[in-house]
Amino acid sequence: MGERMSRGRRTALTAVTGAVLAVILVIVAAAVVYVRGGIAHPADRARTEAEQGYEEWSGPFGEEAAARQAALEPVLGEPIEETWYIMCSGIARGGPVPTAQFCYLSVATTYAVDWTDPHAEVDEIITALEGTEATTGDDVTAGDGGPWTAIPMDPDEEPGGRIAEAGHNGTAYIHEPGFEAIETGEAMGSGLFLDEAIAKQTVPAATPPAGHGQVTIRRQVGLSRTNIGCLPSPSLGCSSLMDEASMPHVDGFS
């Protein structure tokens, strides 16, 4: 009888040990997933999801841009510059919430603006913009888009700066003749790693004709929002296994 009780205890102990090991394995696996943000390495997932987002949204977003250009052509003519960008940034969302990489597709289109009557030109530009779509991909960015709306201006001053916006994902800026943008060459940082961008220029830059200012219209759409994990920090927040943005590989962009 003693041997049977001993075997029973050993069997019970083995079962308990197995259960404990299973729980430990689950905890370890959960910790790994939490730190990495998923099974695959966060950099691979971030790049793949950005590429999938581009495949999904580049077509509709391109159609929106073409329709906007068609609406503006009777007012402004052909663009004097156009560049497409894919930008990715890392966001620390605070506390134990896992970090994320956000990627966006944007287009900046610049037109020459006749400065004979700039207020009248601005009115025509805004009217044309208000008749175009500006919410493509809005669900990706949690409803940040919106219809084009005018920014109030002082009628006694020459137009300058932002003249219209489309939620948080569209802007129109106008500048007087002779304006030159100053490039700082500094990358923007979000705390996790520096923002990075790749670009594709579809209309080479040209100088506006004499007596013309310029207006630049920008629109962006979200491509991806990837959980890139949580590497616990001494401040009880989250850092990431990634130390730089994981950029998508898209033909034509560099």
Short mmCIF file of C-alpha atoms in Angstrom, two decimals:
data_model
loop_
_atom_site.label_atom_id
_atom_site.label_comp_id
_atom_site.label_asym_id
_atom_site.label_seq_id
_atom_site.Cartn_x
_atom_site.Cartn_y
_atom_site.Cartn_z
CA MET A 1 0.00 0.00 0.00
CA GLY A 2 2.90 2.31 0.86
CA GLU A 3 4.35 1.87 -2.59
CA ARG A 4 1.00 2.66 -4.22
CA MET A 5 0.68 5.87 -2.15
CA SER A 6 4.26 6.82 -3.05
CA ARG A 7 3.58 6.28 -6.74
CA GLY A 8 0.40 8.31 -6.42
CA ARG A 9 2.26 11.19 -4.81
CA ARG A 10 4.91 11.05 -7.50
CA THR A 11 2.24 11.08 -10.21
CA ALA A 12 0.50 14.02 -8.57
CA LEU A 13 3.81 15.84 -8.17
CA THR A 14 4.64 15.22 -11.81
CA ALA A 15 1.25 16.59 -12.88
CA VAL A 16 1.66 19.68 -10.71
CA THR A 17 5.20 20.23 -11.99
CA GLY A 18 3.97 19.93 -15.57
CA ALA A 19 1.20 22.41 -14.92
CA VAL A 20 3.61 24.86 -13.31
CA LEU A 21 6.01 24.55 -16.25
CA ALA A 22 3.14 25.10 -18.68
CA VAL A 23 2.12 28.25 -16.80
CA ILE A 24 5.73 29.49 -16.80
CA LEU A 25 6.00 28.86 -20.55
CA VAL A 26 2.77 30.78 -21.15
CA ILE A 27 4.04 33.66 -19.03
CA VAL A 28 7.38 33.69 -20.85
CA ALA A 29 5.67 33.56 -24.23
CA ALA A 30 3.32 36.36 -23.23
CA ALA A 31 6.27 38.43 -22.01
CA VAL A 32 8.11 37.89 -25.29
CA VAL A 33 5.03 38.89 -27.30
CA TYR A 34 4.54 41.94 -25.07
CA VAL A 35 8.14 43.06 -25.47
CA ARG A 36 8.22 42.41 -29.22
CA GLY A 37 4.64 43.46 -29.91
CA GLY A 38 3.98 40.17 -31.71
CA ILE A 39 5.61 36.95 -32.81
CA ALA A 40 7.71 38.38 -35.65
CA HIS A 41 10.41 40.98 -35.01
CA PRO A 42 8.78 44.44 -34.74
CA ALA A 43 10.91 45.90 -37.54
CA ASP A 44 9.73 43.20 -39.96
CA ARG A 45 6.08 43.66 -38.99
CA ALA A 46 6.31 47.46 -39.17
CA ARG A 47 7.80 47.35 -42.67
CA THR A 48 5.31 44.73 -43.90
CA GLU A 49 2.28 46.61 -42.54
CA ALA A 50 3.49 49.88 -44.11
CA GLU A 51 3.89 48.13 -47.47
CA GLN A 52 0.41 46.63 -47.15
CA GLY A 53 -1.00 50.05 -46.28
CA TYR A 54 0.65 51.58 -49.34
CA GLU A 55 -0.77 48.86 -51.55
CA GLU A 56 -4.25 49.52 -50.15
CA TRP A 57 -4.29 53.34 -50.11
CA SER A 58 -1.92 54.58 -52.82
CA GLY A 59 -4.53 53.98 -55.54
CA PRO A 60 -7.48 55.83 -53.93
CA PHE A 61 -5.16 58.55 -52.60
CA GLY A 62 -3.65 59.01 -56.05
CA GLU A 63 -7.14 59.32 -57.55
CA GLU A 64 -7.98 61.97 -54.96
CA ALA A 65 -4.81 63.90 -55.83
CA ALA A 66 -5.57 63.70 -59.57
CA ALA A 67 -9.10 65.01 -59.00
CA ARG A 68 -7.75 67.89 -56.89
CA GLN A 69 -5.24 68.78 -59.60
CA ALA A 70 -7.98 68.74 -62.22
CA ALA A 71 -10.10 71.09 -60.09
CA LEU A 72 -7.19 73.50 -59.56
CA GLU A 73 -5.91 73.51 -63.14
CA PRO A 74 -8.44 76.10 -64.45
CA VAL A 75 -7.35 78.41 -61.61
CA LEU A 76 -3.61 77.78 -61.33
CA GLY A 77 -2.53 75.80 -64.38
CA GLU A 78 -0.04 72.95 -64.13
CA PRO A 79 2.02 72.37 -60.93
CA ILE A 80 5.55 73.71 -60.80
CA GLU A 81 6.60 70.99 -58.34
CA GLU A 82 5.17 67.81 -56.86
CA THR A 83 6.73 65.32 -54.46
CA TRP A 84 5.30 62.24 -52.78
CA TYR A 85 6.60 61.13 -49.38
CA ILE A 86 6.34 58.11 -47.13
CA MET A 87 7.19 59.09 -43.56
CA CYS A 88 7.45 56.82 -40.52
CA SER A 89 7.85 57.79 -36.87
CA GLY A 90 7.98 56.02 -33.53
CA ILE A 91 5.55 56.99 -30.80
CA ALA A 92 5.85 56.32 -27.06
CA ARG A 93 2.26 56.41 -25.83
CA GLY A 94 3.02 56.59 -22.11
CA GLY A 95 3.15 54.17 -19.20
CA PRO A 96 3.01 50.44 -19.93
CA VAL A 97 1.23 50.98 -23.26
CA PRO A 98 3.32 49.41 -26.07
CA THR A 99 5.12 51.74 -28.46
CA ALA A 100 4.02 52.10 -32.07
CA GLN A 101 5.37 52.99 -35.49
CA PHE A 102 3.10 55.20 -37.59
CA CYS A 103 3.60 55.55 -41.35
CA TYR A 104 1.96 58.07 -43.68
CA LEU A 105 1.79 58.71 -47.41
CA SER A 106 1.71 62.40 -48.33
CA VAL A 107 1.88 64.55 -51.44
CA ALA A 108 3.01 68.19 -51.69
CA THR A 109 1.98 70.01 -54.87
CA THR A 110 3.14 73.56 -55.60
CA TYR A 111 1.58 76.00 -58.08
CA ALA A 112 2.54 79.47 -59.25
CA VAL A 113 0.01 82.14 -58.22
CA ASP A 114 -0.55 85.37 -60.16
CA TRP A 115 -0.01 88.16 -57.60
CA THR A 116 -1.95 90.89 -59.46
CA ASP A 117 -4.92 90.35 -57.13
CA PRO A 118 -3.82 87.75 -54.56
CA HIS A 119 -7.03 87.89 -52.49
CA ALA A 120 -9.11 87.02 -55.54
CA GLU A 121 -6.69 84.20 -56.35
CA VAL A 122 -6.98 82.84 -52.82
CA ASP A 123 -10.77 82.90 -53.05
CA GLU A 124 -10.67 80.89 -56.29
CA ILE A 125 -8.18 78.39 -54.84
CA ILE A 126 -10.33 77.79 -51.77
CA THR A 127 -13.50 77.44 -53.86
CA ALA A 128 -11.76 74.83 -56.01
CA LEU A 129 -10.45 72.95 -52.96
CA GLU A 130 -13.84 72.96 -51.24
CA GLY A 131 -15.26 71.04 -54.20
CA THR A 132 -12.75 68.19 -53.84
CA GLU A 133 -12.51 65.08 -51.65
CA ALA A 134 -10.19 65.22 -48.64
CA THR A 135 -11.11 62.20 -46.51
CA THR A 136 -9.52 59.28 -48.36
CA GLY A 137 -8.20 56.84 -45.76
CA ASP A 138 -9.73 58.85 -42.94
CA ASP A 139 -10.56 55.73 -40.95
CA VAL A 140 -6.84 54.85 -40.74
CA THR A 141 -6.11 58.08 -38.88
CA ALA A 142 -9.11 57.91 -36.54
CA GLY A 143 -11.15 60.54 -38.33
CA ASP A 144 -8.42 63.20 -38.49
CA GLY A 145 -9.39 64.27 -42.00
CA GLY A 146 -12.17 66.61 -43.03
CA PRO A 147 -13.46 68.79 -45.86
CA TRP A 148 -11.35 71.70 -47.05
CA THR A 149 -12.18 74.87 -45.13
CA ALA A 150 -10.80 78.40 -45.40
CA ILE A 151 -8.62 80.02 -42.75
CA PRO A 152 -9.80 83.58 -41.95
CA MET A 153 -7.51 86.29 -43.35
CA ASP A 154 -7.17 90.01 -42.83
CA PRO A 155 -8.51 91.63 -46.03
CA ASP A 156 -6.20 94.60 -45.53
CA GLU A 157 -3.03 92.50 -45.61
CA GLU A 158 -1.47 90.46 -48.37
CA PRO A 159 -2.18 86.74 -48.10
CA GLY A 160 0.59 84.73 -46.49
CA GLY A 161 0.88 81.41 -44.69
CA ARG A 162 -1.92 78.90 -44.23
CA ILE A 163 -5.07 79.69 -46.18
CA ALA A 164 -7.00 76.40 -45.93
CA GLU A 165 -6.96 73.06 -44.13
CA ALA A 166 -8.58 69.64 -44.34
CA GLY A 167 -8.79 68.43 -40.76
CA HIS A 168 -5.34 67.43 -39.52
CA ASN A 169 -4.38 65.80 -42.82
CA GLY A 170 -4.41 68.64 -45.33
CA THR A 171 -3.01 72.18 -45.59
CA ALA A 172 -2.65 74.90 -48.20
CA TYR A 173 0.08 77.52 -47.70
CA ILE A 174 0.57 80.57 -49.91
CA HIS A 175 3.68 82.76 -50.20
CA GLU A 176 4.42 86.06 -51.86
CA PRO A 177 6.70 86.45 -54.91
CA GLY A 178 10.35 85.89 -54.10
CA PHE A 179 9.66 83.62 -51.14
CA GLU A 180 12.36 81.02 -50.50
CA ALA A 181 11.89 78.10 -48.13
CA ILE A 182 14.71 77.60 -45.63
CA GLU A 183 15.75 73.98 -45.21
CA THR A 184 17.24 73.27 -41.79
CA GLY A 185 18.37 69.74 -42.64
CA GLU A 186 17.42 68.59 -39.16
CA ALA A 187 15.51 65.35 -38.68
CA MET A 188 12.51 65.39 -36.40
CA GLY A 189 12.50 63.13 -33.36
CA SER A 190 9.64 61.67 -31.35
CA GLY A 191 11.58 60.23 -28.41
CA LEU A 192 11.88 56.68 -29.73
CA PHE A 193 13.87 57.28 -32.89
CA LEU A 194 14.22 59.96 -35.57
CA ASP A 195 11.42 60.35 -38.09
CA GLU A 196 12.46 59.04 -41.49
CA ALA A 197 11.09 59.66 -44.96
CA ILE A 198 11.52 58.40 -48.50
CA ALA A 199 10.42 60.48 -51.48
CA LYS A 200 9.43 60.34 -55.14
CA GLN A 201 9.38 63.54 -57.18
CA THR A 202 6.80 63.48 -59.99
CA VAL A 203 7.11 67.12 -61.12
CA PRO A 204 10.64 68.63 -60.99
CA ALA A 205 10.88 71.96 -59.16
CA ALA A 206 10.59 75.11 -61.28
CA THR A 207 10.80 78.80 -60.38
CA PRO A 208 7.50 80.74 -60.50
CA PRO A 209 7.29 83.32 -63.30
CA ALA A 210 7.98 86.96 -62.47
CA GLY A 211 5.18 88.54 -60.46
CA HIS A 212 3.93 85.20 -59.19
CA GLY A 213 3.82 83.82 -55.68
CA GLN A 214 3.28 80.16 -54.93
CA VAL A 215 0.85 77.93 -53.10
CA THR A 216 1.71 74.48 -51.76
CA ILE A 217 -1.06 72.01 -51.05
CA ARG A 218 -0.29 69.03 -48.84
CA ARG A 219 -2.41 65.99 -48.08
CA GLN A 220 -1.54 62.85 -46.16
CA VAL A 221 -3.13 59.50 -45.45
CA GLY A 222 -2.21 56.98 -42.78
CA LEU A 223 -0.68 53.75 -44.05
CA SER A 224 -0.04 51.77 -40.88
CA ARG A 225 0.00 51.82 -37.10
CA THR A 226 2.13 48.95 -35.85
CA ASN A 227 2.59 47.75 -32.28
CA ILE A 228 6.38 47.56 -31.93
CA GLY A 229 6.38 46.27 -28.38
CA CYS A 230 7.35 47.43 -24.95
CA LEU A 231 10.85 47.16 -23.57
CA PRO A 232 10.27 48.22 -19.93
CA SER A 233 12.29 51.25 -18.90
CA PRO A 234 13.41 52.36 -15.42
CA SER A 235 10.71 55.06 -15.50
CA LEU A 236 8.04 52.34 -15.81
CA GLY A 237 7.34 53.39 -19.37
CA CYS A 238 7.99 51.59 -22.65
CA SER A 239 10.88 51.87 -25.05
CA SER A 240 11.28 49.76 -28.19
CA LEU A 241 13.56 47.06 -29.53
CA MET A 242 13.86 49.29 -32.62
CA ASP A 243 16.35 52.14 -32.67
CA GLU A 244 15.33 53.46 -36.10
CA ALA A 245 12.25 53.54 -38.29
CA SER A 246 11.57 50.43 -40.37
CA MET A 247 10.81 51.87 -43.80
CA PRO A 248 8.74 50.13 -46.47
CA HIS A 249 10.30 49.14 -49.77
CA VAL A 250 8.23 50.84 -52.50
CA ASP A 251 9.21 51.20 -56.15
CA GLY A 252 10.13 54.74 -57.13
CA PHE A 253 10.74 55.97 -53.57
CA SER A 254 14.21 56.57 -52.20
#
